[in-house]
Amino acid sequence: MEVIDAIILGIIQGLTEFLPVSSSGHLELGKAILGDNSVPKESLLFTVVLHFATALSTIVVFRKDILNIIKGILKFEWNEDMKFLSKIVISMIPATIIGVFFEEELELLFGGQIALVGFMLIITALLLYLADRAKNTEKSVSFSNAFVIGVSQAIAILPGISRSGATISTSVLLGNDKTKAARFSFLMVVPLIFGKIAKDVLSGELTYESSNFLPLSVGFVAAFIAGLFACTWMIALVKKSKLTYFSIYCAIVGLIAIIWAVSQ
C-alpha cells in the first residue's frame, strides 16, 4: 500500500468512525477505488489499526468523563460511575461473542464485498432516518437498553452498517436522550477495540512485513487526527437532530456501491 493511500484511508476512517456513515464500509469502498489488492486478513489488519487510532481519539475527547468514571470506580461503591461501567460491560457481550466465535467468517467480509457494503449502507440510512424523527428525552441508558444497543453494535461489525449510527439510533429509538446516547455509543466501543488489539498481539495475529510499517503508521496518525475532529462534531450534530443528511448520504453511496459492484 502506498503512503498516500494509507493517509487517505486513515482520514476516511477517522471521519467515518464517528459520523454515522460506516467506517468499515467506506474503508472497503476506498480500498476498491484505490485499487488495494490486500487479501482479506491483511485488509482487516489495516482496518483494526485504524480503529485503534480512533479509539485513542475517543479517549482524548472524553478524557474528563473517563477520568471521573475511574475515580468513581476506585471508591468501590455501587455509584453512578460503577453502574455506567457495568452497562458498558453488558453492551460488549454480543460483539465479543461474535468476534470470538466467528472471526474467520468476519475476515471474509473485508475483502472487497462492495455489493454487501451497498446494501448495508441503505439499512444504515433507514436507521438514521427513523432515529432523527424520534422525540428527545432526558432518559439515560438502562441495563436492558445496554444489551440491546450491544446487539446493534455486534450487527454493525458488517461493513456498511455504521457502528455509531446503529448504536445511537437504537438508543434513541429506545427513548434515550440523544446526547447521552452519543456519549454511551462512543465510550462503549473503546474496551472492545483495545481488547481486539490485545487478543491479536498475544496470539501473534498482528504480524506484518517491515514494508508495511510506514503505511500503517501514517494511516494511524491520519485516523487519530481526523477522529478528534469528527467525534466532537458528531456530538453537536446529534444534539441538533441532523442525522437525516447522513441518511440521504448513506442511501446515495449505498446505491452507487451496488451499481459499481454489478457493473464490474
Short mmCIF file of C-alpha atoms in Angstrom, two decimals:
data_model
loop_
_atom_site.label_atom_id
_atom_site.label_comp_id
_atom_site.label_asym_id
_atom_site.label_seq_id
_atom_site.Cartn_x
_atom_site.Cartn_y
_atom_site.Cartn_z
CA MET A 1 0.00 0.00 0.00
CA GLU A 2 1.30 3.44 -0.95
CA VAL A 3 1.77 6.04 1.81
CA ILE A 4 -0.67 8.50 0.19
CA ASP A 5 -3.31 5.74 0.01
CA ALA A 6 -2.78 4.98 3.71
CA ILE A 7 -3.24 8.67 4.58
CA ILE A 8 -6.47 8.87 2.55
CA LEU A 9 -7.84 5.71 4.16
CA GLY A 10 -6.78 6.97 7.60
CA ILE A 11 -8.71 10.21 7.10
CA ILE A 12 -11.71 8.24 5.85
CA GLN A 13 -11.57 6.04 8.96
CA GLY A 14 -11.15 8.95 11.36
CA LEU A 15 -14.11 10.85 9.94
CA THR A 16 -16.45 7.93 9.37
CA GLU A 17 -15.83 6.14 12.69
CA PHE A 18 -17.84 8.84 14.44
CA LEU A 19 -20.02 10.15 11.63
CA PRO A 20 -22.88 7.67 11.08
CA VAL A 21 -21.85 6.50 7.61
CA SER A 22 -19.94 3.26 8.38
CA SER A 23 -16.17 3.48 8.66
CA SER A 24 -15.66 -0.15 7.66
CA GLY A 25 -17.92 0.27 4.64
CA HIS A 26 -16.12 3.39 3.48
CA LEU A 27 -12.74 1.73 4.01
CA GLU A 28 -13.77 -1.14 1.76
CA LEU A 29 -15.06 1.33 -0.87
CA GLY A 30 -11.87 3.37 -0.53
CA LYS A 31 -9.70 0.30 -0.98
CA ALA A 32 -11.68 -0.71 -4.07
CA ILE A 33 -11.35 2.75 -5.62
CA LEU A 34 -7.64 2.98 -4.80
CA GLY A 35 -7.07 -0.49 -6.17
CA ASP A 36 -5.90 -2.11 -2.92
CA ASN A 37 -5.48 -5.83 -3.56
CA SER A 38 -4.88 -6.92 0.03
CA VAL A 39 -6.15 -10.34 0.93
CA PRO A 40 -8.99 -10.27 3.49
CA LYS A 41 -6.78 -10.89 6.55
CA GLU A 42 -4.26 -8.17 5.64
CA SER A 43 -7.11 -5.81 4.86
CA LEU A 44 -8.64 -6.49 8.26
CA LEU A 45 -5.27 -5.81 9.93
CA PHE A 46 -5.16 -2.32 8.43
CA THR A 47 -8.78 -1.76 9.47
CA VAL A 48 -8.03 -2.80 13.06
CA VAL A 49 -5.02 -0.48 13.28
CA LEU A 50 -7.12 2.47 12.11
CA HIS A 51 -9.87 1.59 14.58
CA PHE A 52 -7.23 1.58 17.30
CA ALA A 53 -6.30 5.15 16.32
CA THR A 54 -9.89 6.35 16.57
CA ALA A 55 -10.26 4.61 19.93
CA LEU A 56 -7.40 6.76 21.19
CA SER A 57 -9.07 9.88 19.81
CA THR A 58 -12.23 8.90 21.73
CA ILE A 59 -10.22 8.73 24.93
CA VAL A 60 -8.82 12.22 24.28
CA VAL A 61 -12.25 13.74 23.60
CA PHE A 62 -13.88 12.04 26.61
CA ARG A 63 -10.83 12.21 28.88
CA LYS A 64 -12.72 14.09 31.63
CA ASP A 65 -15.61 11.61 31.55
CA ILE A 66 -13.24 8.64 31.63
CA LEU A 67 -11.22 10.14 34.48
CA ASN A 68 -14.40 10.73 36.51
CA ILE A 69 -15.54 7.16 35.86
CA ILE A 70 -12.18 5.81 37.05
CA LYS A 71 -12.37 7.95 40.20
CA GLY A 72 -15.90 6.70 40.88
CA ILE A 73 -14.89 3.08 40.41
CA LEU A 74 -11.98 3.46 42.83
CA LYS A 75 -14.45 4.37 45.56
CA PHE A 76 -15.61 0.73 45.40
CA GLU A 77 -19.25 1.74 45.77
CA TRP A 78 -22.33 0.92 43.69
CA ASN A 79 -22.46 4.52 42.42
CA GLU A 80 -23.41 6.00 39.06
CA ASP A 81 -19.93 5.50 37.66
CA MET A 82 -19.90 1.82 38.60
CA LYS A 83 -23.37 1.42 37.08
CA PHE A 84 -22.21 3.11 33.87
CA LEU A 85 -19.20 0.80 33.64
CA SER A 86 -21.46 -2.22 34.21
CA LYS A 87 -23.65 -1.11 31.32
CA ILE A 88 -20.58 -0.78 29.11
CA VAL A 89 -19.57 -4.35 30.02
CA ILE A 90 -23.08 -5.62 29.26
CA SER A 91 -23.04 -3.85 25.89
CA MET A 92 -19.79 -5.62 24.99
CA ILE A 93 -21.19 -9.15 25.35
CA PRO A 94 -22.84 -9.58 21.90
CA ALA A 95 -19.89 -8.19 19.89
CA THR A 96 -17.43 -10.21 21.97
CA ILE A 97 -19.29 -13.43 21.23
CA ILE A 98 -19.39 -12.66 17.51
CA GLY A 99 -15.72 -11.67 17.46
CA VAL A 100 -14.53 -14.78 19.30
CA PHE A 101 -16.59 -17.45 17.54
CA PHE A 102 -16.96 -16.02 14.03
CA GLU A 103 -13.62 -14.28 13.44
CA GLU A 104 -12.71 -16.23 10.29
CA GLU A 105 -16.11 -15.61 8.75
CA LEU A 106 -15.78 -11.89 9.53
CA GLU A 107 -12.40 -11.67 7.79
CA LEU A 108 -14.02 -12.78 4.54
CA LEU A 109 -16.37 -9.79 4.66
CA PHE A 110 -13.44 -7.37 4.47
CA GLY A 111 -12.15 -8.35 1.06
CA GLY A 112 -13.96 -6.11 -1.41
CA GLN A 113 -17.57 -7.19 -0.84
CA ILE A 114 -18.85 -3.97 -2.41
CA ALA A 115 -22.42 -5.13 -3.04
CA LEU A 116 -22.76 -6.14 0.62
CA VAL A 117 -21.44 -2.73 1.69
CA GLY A 118 -24.02 -1.04 -0.53
CA PHE A 119 -26.98 -2.95 0.90
CA MET A 120 -25.79 -2.40 4.48
CA LEU A 121 -25.39 1.36 3.87
CA ILE A 122 -29.02 1.50 2.79
CA ILE A 123 -30.01 -0.20 6.05
CA THR A 124 -27.91 2.39 7.92
CA ALA A 125 -29.76 5.14 6.03
CA LEU A 126 -33.11 3.75 7.21
CA LEU A 127 -31.96 3.58 10.84
CA LEU A 128 -30.75 7.19 10.78
CA TYR A 129 -33.98 8.38 9.18
CA LEU A 130 -36.06 6.76 11.91
CA ALA A 131 -33.79 7.97 14.74
CA ASP A 132 -33.84 11.58 13.56
CA ARG A 133 -37.61 11.62 13.96
CA ALA A 134 -37.63 10.25 17.49
CA LYS A 135 -38.59 12.63 20.28
CA ASN A 136 -35.79 13.79 22.52
CA THR A 137 -35.96 12.88 26.21
CA GLU A 138 -33.80 13.10 29.30
CA LYS A 139 -33.78 9.34 29.85
CA SER A 140 -30.45 7.60 30.48
CA VAL A 141 -29.42 4.22 29.07
CA SER A 142 -30.73 1.38 31.24
CA PHE A 143 -29.16 -2.05 31.78
CA SER A 144 -31.60 -3.71 29.38
CA ASN A 145 -31.03 -0.91 26.86
CA ALA A 146 -27.28 -1.51 27.12
CA PHE A 147 -27.65 -5.11 25.97
CA VAL A 148 -29.93 -4.20 23.05
CA ILE A 149 -27.51 -1.47 21.99
CA GLY A 150 -24.75 -4.06 22.27
CA VAL A 151 -26.64 -6.31 19.84
CA SER A 152 -26.81 -3.45 17.34
CA GLN A 153 -23.07 -2.92 17.82
CA ALA A 154 -22.46 -6.60 17.05
CA ILE A 155 -24.53 -6.34 13.87
CA ALA A 156 -22.54 -3.23 12.92
CA ILE A 157 -19.45 -5.42 12.52
CA LEU A 158 -20.82 -5.92 9.00
CA PRO A 159 -19.11 -3.47 6.61
CA GLY A 160 -21.67 -0.84 5.63
CA ILE A 161 -23.58 -0.83 8.92
CA SER A 162 -22.45 2.27 10.78
CA ARG A 163 -21.46 1.37 14.34
CA SER A 164 -22.13 4.84 15.70
CA GLY A 165 -25.23 5.18 13.54
CA ALA A 166 -26.63 1.81 14.62
CA THR A 167 -25.90 2.22 18.33
CA ILE A 168 -27.01 5.85 18.59
CA SER A 169 -30.15 5.15 16.52
CA THR A 170 -31.00 2.10 18.62
CA SER A 171 -30.50 4.06 21.83
CA VAL A 172 -32.62 6.98 20.64
CA LEU A 173 -35.38 4.68 19.37
CA LEU A 174 -35.41 3.10 22.84
CA GLY A 175 -36.30 6.54 24.17
CA ASN A 176 -32.93 7.71 25.48
CA ASP A 177 -31.57 11.25 25.49
CA LYS A 178 -29.67 11.92 22.25
CA THR A 179 -26.59 13.40 23.89
CA LYS A 180 -26.39 10.56 26.41
CA ALA A 181 -26.92 8.09 23.57
CA ALA A 182 -23.94 9.53 21.66
CA ARG A 183 -21.73 9.51 24.77
CA PHE A 184 -22.58 5.88 25.51
CA SER A 185 -22.07 4.89 21.88
CA PHE A 186 -18.59 6.36 21.67
CA LEU A 187 -17.40 5.05 25.03
CA MET A 188 -18.79 1.52 24.65
CA VAL A 189 -16.54 0.69 21.70
CA VAL A 190 -13.24 1.64 23.36
CA PRO A 191 -12.85 -1.54 25.50
CA LEU A 192 -13.76 -3.73 22.53
CA ILE A 193 -11.11 -2.21 20.29
CA PHE A 194 -8.40 -2.44 22.93
CA GLY A 195 -9.49 -5.99 23.67
CA LYS A 196 -9.26 -6.89 19.98
CA ILE A 197 -5.77 -5.41 19.73
CA ALA A 198 -4.61 -7.23 22.89
CA LYS A 199 -6.02 -10.55 21.65
CA ASP A 200 -4.33 -10.27 18.26
CA VAL A 201 -1.00 -9.21 19.75
CA LEU A 202 -0.98 -12.09 22.24
CA SER A 203 -1.98 -14.60 19.59
CA GLY A 204 0.61 -13.31 17.13
CA GLU A 205 -2.00 -12.49 14.51
CA LEU A 206 -0.88 -8.88 14.10
CA THR A 207 2.18 -9.80 12.08
CA TYR A 208 3.24 -7.71 9.11
CA GLU A 209 6.13 -7.20 6.73
CA SER A 210 8.52 -4.36 7.52
CA SER A 211 7.49 -2.67 4.28
CA ASN A 212 4.00 -2.19 5.72
CA PHE A 213 5.21 -0.28 8.77
CA LEU A 214 5.20 3.20 7.19
CA PRO A 215 1.72 2.94 5.59
CA LEU A 216 0.28 1.59 8.85
CA SER A 217 1.94 4.39 10.84
CA VAL A 218 0.81 7.30 8.66
CA GLY A 219 -2.66 5.78 8.39
CA PHE A 220 -2.80 5.56 12.18
CA VAL A 221 -1.82 9.25 12.62
CA ALA A 222 -4.27 10.42 9.95
CA ALA A 223 -7.12 8.45 11.54
CA PHE A 224 -6.31 9.79 15.01
CA ILE A 225 -6.31 13.46 13.95
CA ALA A 226 -9.44 13.11 11.80
CA GLY A 227 -11.14 11.23 14.65
CA LEU A 228 -10.59 14.08 17.11
CA PHE A 229 -12.42 16.43 14.77
CA ALA A 230 -15.24 14.05 13.82
CA CYS A 231 -16.03 12.92 17.38
CA THR A 232 -16.52 16.48 18.60
CA TRP A 233 -18.56 17.40 15.52
CA MET A 234 -20.81 14.34 15.76
CA ILE A 235 -21.84 15.10 19.34
CA ALA A 236 -23.05 18.53 18.21
CA LEU A 237 -24.89 17.07 15.21
CA VAL A 238 -26.78 14.51 17.31
CA LYS A 239 -27.92 17.27 19.68
CA LYS A 240 -29.32 19.25 16.75
CA SER A 241 -31.04 16.23 15.12
CA LYS A 242 -29.11 16.47 11.87
CA LEU A 243 -28.95 12.75 11.12
CA THR A 244 -31.28 12.94 8.10
CA TYR A 245 -28.50 14.41 5.98
CA PHE A 246 -26.34 11.38 6.72
CA SER A 247 -29.31 9.12 5.97
CA ILE A 248 -29.57 10.61 2.48
CA TYR A 249 -25.80 10.35 2.02
CA CYS A 250 -25.72 6.66 3.04
CA ALA A 251 -28.61 5.84 0.71
CA ILE A 252 -26.88 7.53 -2.24
CA VAL A 253 -23.47 5.94 -1.58
CA GLY A 254 -25.14 2.57 -1.00
CA LEU A 255 -26.90 2.69 -4.36
CA ILE A 256 -23.68 3.78 -6.11
CA ALA A 257 -21.80 0.90 -4.46
CA ILE A 258 -24.39 -1.64 -5.63
CA ILE A 259 -24.31 -0.26 -9.18
CA TRP A 260 -20.49 -0.32 -9.09
CA ALA A 261 -20.46 -3.96 -7.93
CA VAL A 262 -22.98 -5.09 -10.54
CA SER A 263 -21.15 -3.33 -13.37
CA GLN A 264 -17.80 -5.00 -12.61
#
